[in-house]
Amino acid sequence: MKISQAFKFEAAHRLPNVPETHRCSRLHGHSYRVEVQLEGPVDPHTGFVADFFDIEECFAGVLEALDHRCLNDVEGLENPTAENIAIWIWDRLGSRLHQLSAIRVYETADCWAEYQGR
Ligand SMILES: Nc1nc2c(c(=O)[nH]1)N=C([C@H](O)[C@H](O)COP(=O)(O)OP(=O)(O)OP(=O)(O)O)CN2
């Protein structure tokens, strides 16, 4: 069974490794959406794969680190592409959410990157 919980944060970034002519080389902002997906058996007693409240608690530190920040200033996110943000979040949640199966980061409504630990 898969479950997923979505979170939102606002942040600025610029992409340092694209050509100067690329518009994303300039500082700009996004309303990011992150989906945290877990996969595992349904506990017969609780009826949960995991409690959404526990996922929310684990995600609080990520939100604190990213919301209303310039992502380039966050350690490990010097090149804050959607792909690198997904990996960065996985690296912080993986040890706390052992059923973590995917992190999906939407930069816009139409563009996302998903990391499944590889
Ligand atoms: N593989 C990736 N490609 C791109 C990334 C990325 O993280 N991974 N990032 C960017 C830019 O940062 C960003 O997505 C540009 O966003 P924006 O121009 O706001 O998005 P739209 O194209 O949807 O904007 P419209 O104004 O609606 O056309 C680029 N590539």
PDB file of C-alpha atoms and ligand atoms in Angstrom:
ATOM      1  CA  MET A   1       0.000   0.000   0.000  1.00  0.00           C
ATOM      2  CA  LYS A   2       1.232   3.496  -0.817  1.00  0.00           C
ATOM      3  CA  ILE A   3       0.354   6.663   1.051  1.00  0.00           C
ATOM      4  CA  SER A   4       1.375  10.210   0.260  1.00  0.00           C
ATOM      5  CA  GLN A   5       1.296  13.540   2.032  1.00  0.00           C
ATOM      6  CA  ALA A   6       1.806  16.930   0.370  1.00  0.00           C
ATOM      7  CA  PHE A   7       3.537  20.001   1.776  1.00  0.00           C
ATOM      8  CA  LYS A   8       4.107  23.481   0.367  1.00  0.00           C
ATOM      9  CA  PHE A   9       6.834  26.042   0.784  1.00  0.00           C
ATOM     10  CA  GLU A  10       7.848  29.313  -0.829  1.00  0.00           C
ATOM     11  CA  ALA A  11      11.449  29.927  -1.760  1.00  0.00           C
ATOM     12  CA  ALA A  12      13.780  31.816  -4.049  1.00  0.00           C
ATOM     13  CA  HIS A  13      16.580  30.283  -6.072  1.00  0.00           C
ATOM     14  CA  ARG A  14      18.794  30.697  -9.065  1.00  0.00           C
ATOM     15  CA  LEU A  15      20.488  27.947 -11.032  1.00  0.00           C
ATOM     16  CA  PRO A  16      24.259  28.573 -11.047  1.00  0.00           C
ATOM     17  CA  ASN A  17      25.187  25.989 -13.678  1.00  0.00           C
ATOM     18  CA  VAL A  18      22.949  27.047 -16.561  1.00  0.00           C
ATOM     19  CA  PRO A  19      24.118  29.558 -19.204  1.00  0.00           C
ATOM     20  CA  GLU A  20      23.752  33.248 -18.302  1.00  0.00           C
ATOM     21  CA  THR A  21      21.159  33.515 -21.066  1.00  0.00           C
ATOM     22  CA  HIS A  22      18.940  30.897 -19.331  1.00  0.00           C
ATOM     23  CA  ARG A  23      16.208  32.752 -17.407  1.00  0.00           C
ATOM     24  CA  CYS A  24      16.663  30.456 -14.394  1.00  0.00           C
ATOM     25  CA  SER A  25      20.190  31.812 -13.920  1.00  0.00           C
ATOM     26  CA  ARG A  26      18.470  34.880 -12.445  1.00  0.00           C
ATOM     27  CA  LEU A  27      17.084  34.926  -8.914  1.00  0.00           C
ATOM     28  CA  HIS A  28      13.386  34.007  -8.967  1.00  0.00           C
ATOM     29  CA  GLY A  29      10.822  32.360  -6.734  1.00  0.00           C
ATOM     30  CA  HIS A  30       8.584  29.305  -6.727  1.00  0.00           C
ATOM     31  CA  SER A  31       5.692  27.988  -4.677  1.00  0.00           C
ATOM     32  CA  TYR A  32       7.069  24.488  -4.236  1.00  0.00           C
ATOM     33  CA  ARG A  33       4.925  21.437  -3.559  1.00  0.00           C
ATOM     34  CA  VAL A  34       6.541  18.349  -2.065  1.00  0.00           C
ATOM     35  CA  GLU A  35       4.900  14.935  -1.950  1.00  0.00           C
ATOM     36  CA  VAL A  36       6.278  12.458   0.570  1.00  0.00           C
ATOM     37  CA  GLN A  37       5.340   8.899  -0.357  1.00  0.00           C
ATOM     38  CA  LEU A  38       5.597   5.858   1.923  1.00  0.00           C
ATOM     39  CA  GLU A  39       5.028   2.226   1.008  1.00  0.00           C
ATOM     40  CA  GLY A  40       4.372  -0.671   3.344  1.00  0.00           C
ATOM     41  CA  PRO A  41       1.790  -2.991   4.815  1.00  0.00           C
ATOM     42  CA  VAL A  42      -1.344  -1.680   6.506  1.00  0.00           C
ATOM     43  CA  ASP A  43      -1.131  -2.250  10.248  1.00  0.00           C
ATOM     44  CA  PRO A  44      -4.182  -4.399  11.054  1.00  0.00           C
ATOM     45  CA  HIS A  45      -4.799  -2.581  14.327  1.00  0.00           C
ATOM     46  CA  THR A  46      -4.339   1.098  13.336  1.00  0.00           C
ATOM     47  CA  GLY A  47      -5.358   0.690   9.690  1.00  0.00           C
ATOM     48  CA  PHE A  48      -2.342   2.898   8.837  1.00  0.00           C
ATOM     49  CA  VAL A  49       0.773   2.345   6.760  1.00  0.00           C
ATOM     50  CA  ALA A  50       2.047   5.260   8.861  1.00  0.00           C
ATOM     51  CA  ASP A  51       0.309   8.036  10.760  1.00  0.00           C
ATOM     52  CA  PHE A  52       0.127  11.233   8.644  1.00  0.00           C
ATOM     53  CA  PHE A  53       0.760  13.154  11.879  1.00  0.00           C
ATOM     54  CA  ASP A  54       4.138  11.411  12.253  1.00  0.00           C
ATOM     55  CA  ILE A  55       5.086  12.280   8.646  1.00  0.00           C
ATOM     56  CA  GLU A  56       4.139  15.901   9.322  1.00  0.00           C
ATOM     57  CA  GLU A  57       6.319  15.941  12.424  1.00  0.00           C
ATOM     58  CA  CYS A  58       9.291  14.529  10.492  1.00  0.00           C
ATOM     59  CA  PHE A  59       8.800  17.069   7.699  1.00  0.00           C
ATOM     60  CA  ALA A  60       8.731  20.065  10.058  1.00  0.00           C
ATOM     61  CA  GLY A  61      12.540  20.403  10.071  1.00  0.00           C
ATOM     62  CA  VAL A  62      12.656  20.359   6.272  1.00  0.00           C
ATOM     63  CA  LEU A  63      10.025  23.097   6.098  1.00  0.00           C
ATOM     64  CA  GLU A  64      11.916  25.184   8.620  1.00  0.00           C
ATOM     65  CA  ALA A  65      15.115  24.832   6.571  1.00  0.00           C
ATOM     66  CA  LEU A  66      13.519  25.660   3.179  1.00  0.00           C
ATOM     67  CA  ASP A  67      10.451  27.868   3.611  1.00  0.00           C
ATOM     68  CA  HIS A  68      10.979  31.560   2.771  1.00  0.00           C
ATOM     69  CA  ARG A  69      14.698  30.998   2.138  1.00  0.00           C
ATOM     70  CA  CYS A  70      17.019  31.528  -0.750  1.00  0.00           C
ATOM     71  CA  LEU A  71      17.721  27.856  -1.472  1.00  0.00           C
ATOM     72  CA  ASN A  72      21.228  28.570  -2.790  1.00  0.00           C
ATOM     73  CA  ASP A  73      22.147  29.599   0.772  1.00  0.00           C
ATOM     74  CA  VAL A  74      21.065  26.263   2.255  1.00  0.00           C
ATOM     75  CA  GLU A  75      23.984  23.895   2.865  1.00  0.00           C
ATOM     76  CA  GLY A  76      23.911  21.139   0.251  1.00  0.00           C
ATOM     77  CA  LEU A  77      21.558  23.052  -2.061  1.00  0.00           C
ATOM     78  CA  GLU A  78      24.040  25.296  -3.807  1.00  0.00           C
ATOM     79  CA  ASN A  79      22.555  24.083  -7.137  1.00  0.00           C
ATOM     80  CA  PRO A  80      18.862  23.942  -6.160  1.00  0.00           C
ATOM     81  CA  THR A  81      17.258  22.153  -9.093  1.00  0.00           C
ATOM     82  CA  ALA A  82      14.046  20.226  -8.425  1.00  0.00           C
ATOM     83  CA  GLU A  83      16.109  17.025  -8.732  1.00  0.00           C
ATOM     84  CA  ASN A  84      18.664  18.136  -6.125  1.00  0.00           C
ATOM     85  CA  ILE A  85      15.947  19.369  -3.753  1.00  0.00           C
ATOM     86  CA  ALA A  86      14.255  15.938  -3.939  1.00  0.00           C
ATOM     87  CA  ILE A  87      17.554  14.188  -3.081  1.00  0.00           C
ATOM     88  CA  TRP A  88      18.268  16.682  -0.289  1.00  0.00           C
ATOM     89  CA  ILE A  89      14.860  16.034   1.298  1.00  0.00           C
ATOM     90  CA  TRP A  90      15.253  12.250   0.916  1.00  0.00           C
ATOM     91  CA  ASP A  91      18.627  12.413   2.696  1.00  0.00           C
ATOM     92  CA  ARG A  92      16.997  14.155   5.652  1.00  0.00           C
ATOM     93  CA  LEU A  93      13.864  12.009   5.924  1.00  0.00           C
ATOM     94  CA  GLY A  94      15.127   8.558   4.933  1.00  0.00           C
ATOM     95  CA  SER A  95      16.591   7.732   8.330  1.00  0.00           C
ATOM     96  CA  ARG A  96      13.416   8.824  10.157  1.00  0.00           C
ATOM     97  CA  LEU A  97      10.772   7.389   7.829  1.00  0.00           C
ATOM     98  CA  HIS A  98      11.914   3.845   7.119  1.00  0.00           C
ATOM     99  CA  GLN A  99       9.003   3.216   4.707  1.00  0.00           C
ATOM    100  CA  LEU A 100       9.908   6.241   2.577  1.00  0.00           C
ATOM    101  CA  SER A 101       9.518   5.263  -1.097  1.00  0.00           C
ATOM    102  CA  ALA A 102       9.563   8.554  -3.042  1.00  0.00           C
ATOM    103  CA  ILE A 103      10.004  12.298  -2.739  1.00  0.00           C
ATOM    104  CA  ARG A 104       8.374  14.326  -5.480  1.00  0.00           C
ATOM    105  CA  VAL A 105       9.172  18.042  -5.814  1.00  0.00           C
ATOM    106  CA  TYR A 106       6.976  20.263  -7.975  1.00  0.00           C
ATOM    107  CA  GLU A 107       8.621  23.503  -9.035  1.00  0.00           C
ATOM    108  CA  THR A 108       5.559  24.534 -10.992  1.00  0.00           C
ATOM    109  CA  ALA A 109       2.177  22.856 -11.432  1.00  0.00           C
ATOM    110  CA  ASP A 110       3.521  21.113 -14.541  1.00  0.00           C
ATOM    111  CA  CYS A 111       7.142  20.256 -13.664  1.00  0.00           C
ATOM    112  CA  TRP A 112       8.319  17.807 -11.037  1.00  0.00           C
ATOM    113  CA  ALA A 113      11.259  15.612 -10.102  1.00  0.00           C
ATOM    114  CA  GLU A 114      10.858  12.356  -8.182  1.00  0.00           C
ATOM    115  CA  TYR A 115      13.599  10.560  -6.251  1.00  0.00           C
ATOM    116  CA  GLN A 116      13.198   7.004  -5.020  1.00  0.00           C
ATOM    117  CA  GLY A 117      16.541   6.689  -3.274  1.00  0.00           C
ATOM    118  CA  ARG A 118      18.429   6.100  -6.501  1.00  0.00           C
TER     119      ARG A 118
HETATM  120  N1  LIG B   1      15.284  19.333 -15.076  1.00  0.00           N
HETATM  121  C1  LIG B   1      15.096  20.590 -14.618  1.00  0.00           C
HETATM  122  N2  LIG B   1      14.906  21.591 -15.495  1.00  0.00           N
HETATM  123  C2  LIG B   1      14.710  22.833 -15.039  1.00  0.00           C
HETATM  124  C3  LIG B   1      14.693  23.099 -13.653  1.00  0.00           C
HETATM  125  C4  LIG B   1      14.904  22.034 -12.753  1.00  0.00           C
HETATM  126  O1  LIG B   1      14.910  22.194 -11.525  1.00  0.00           O
HETATM  127  N3  LIG B   1      15.105  20.803 -13.273  1.00  0.00           N
HETATM  128  N4  LIG B   1      14.441  24.364 -13.226  1.00  0.00           N
HETATM  129  C5  LIG B   1      14.197  25.353 -14.033  1.00  0.00           C
HETATM  130  C6  LIG B   1      13.848  26.680 -13.472  1.00  0.00           C
HETATM  131  O2  LIG B   1      14.317  26.886 -12.193  1.00  0.00           O
HETATM  132  C7  LIG B   1      12.344  26.843 -13.323  1.00  0.00           C
HETATM  133  O3  LIG B   1      11.614  25.676 -13.450  1.00  0.00           O
HETATM  134  C8  LIG B   1      11.815  27.824 -14.256  1.00  0.00           C
HETATM  135  O4  LIG B   1      10.486  28.032 -13.859  1.00  0.00           O
HETATM  136  P1  LIG B   1       9.525  28.949 -14.630  1.00  0.00           P
HETATM  137  O5  LIG B   1      10.211  29.614 -15.747  1.00  0.00           O
HETATM  138  O6  LIG B   1       8.865  29.792 -13.607  1.00  0.00           O
HETATM  139  O7  LIG B   1       8.537  27.826 -15.134  1.00  0.00           O
HETATM  140  P2  LIG B   1       7.648  27.789 -16.373  1.00  0.00           P
HETATM  141  O8  LIG B   1       8.424  27.336 -17.542  1.00  0.00           O
HETATM  142  O9  LIG B   1       6.471  26.920 -16.032  1.00  0.00           O
HETATM  143  O10 LIG B   1       7.218  29.284 -16.493  1.00  0.00           O
HETATM  144  P3  LIG B   1       6.163  29.956 -17.412  1.00  0.00           P
HETATM  145  O11 LIG B   1       6.410  31.399 -17.150  1.00  0.00           O
HETATM  146  O12 LIG B   1       4.819  29.478 -16.919  1.00  0.00           O
HETATM  147  O13 LIG B   1       6.443  29.513 -18.806  1.00  0.00           O
HETATM  148  C9  LIG B   1      14.243  25.182 -15.482  1.00  0.00           C
HETATM  149  N5  LIG B   1      14.521  23.840 -15.908  1.00  0.00           N
END
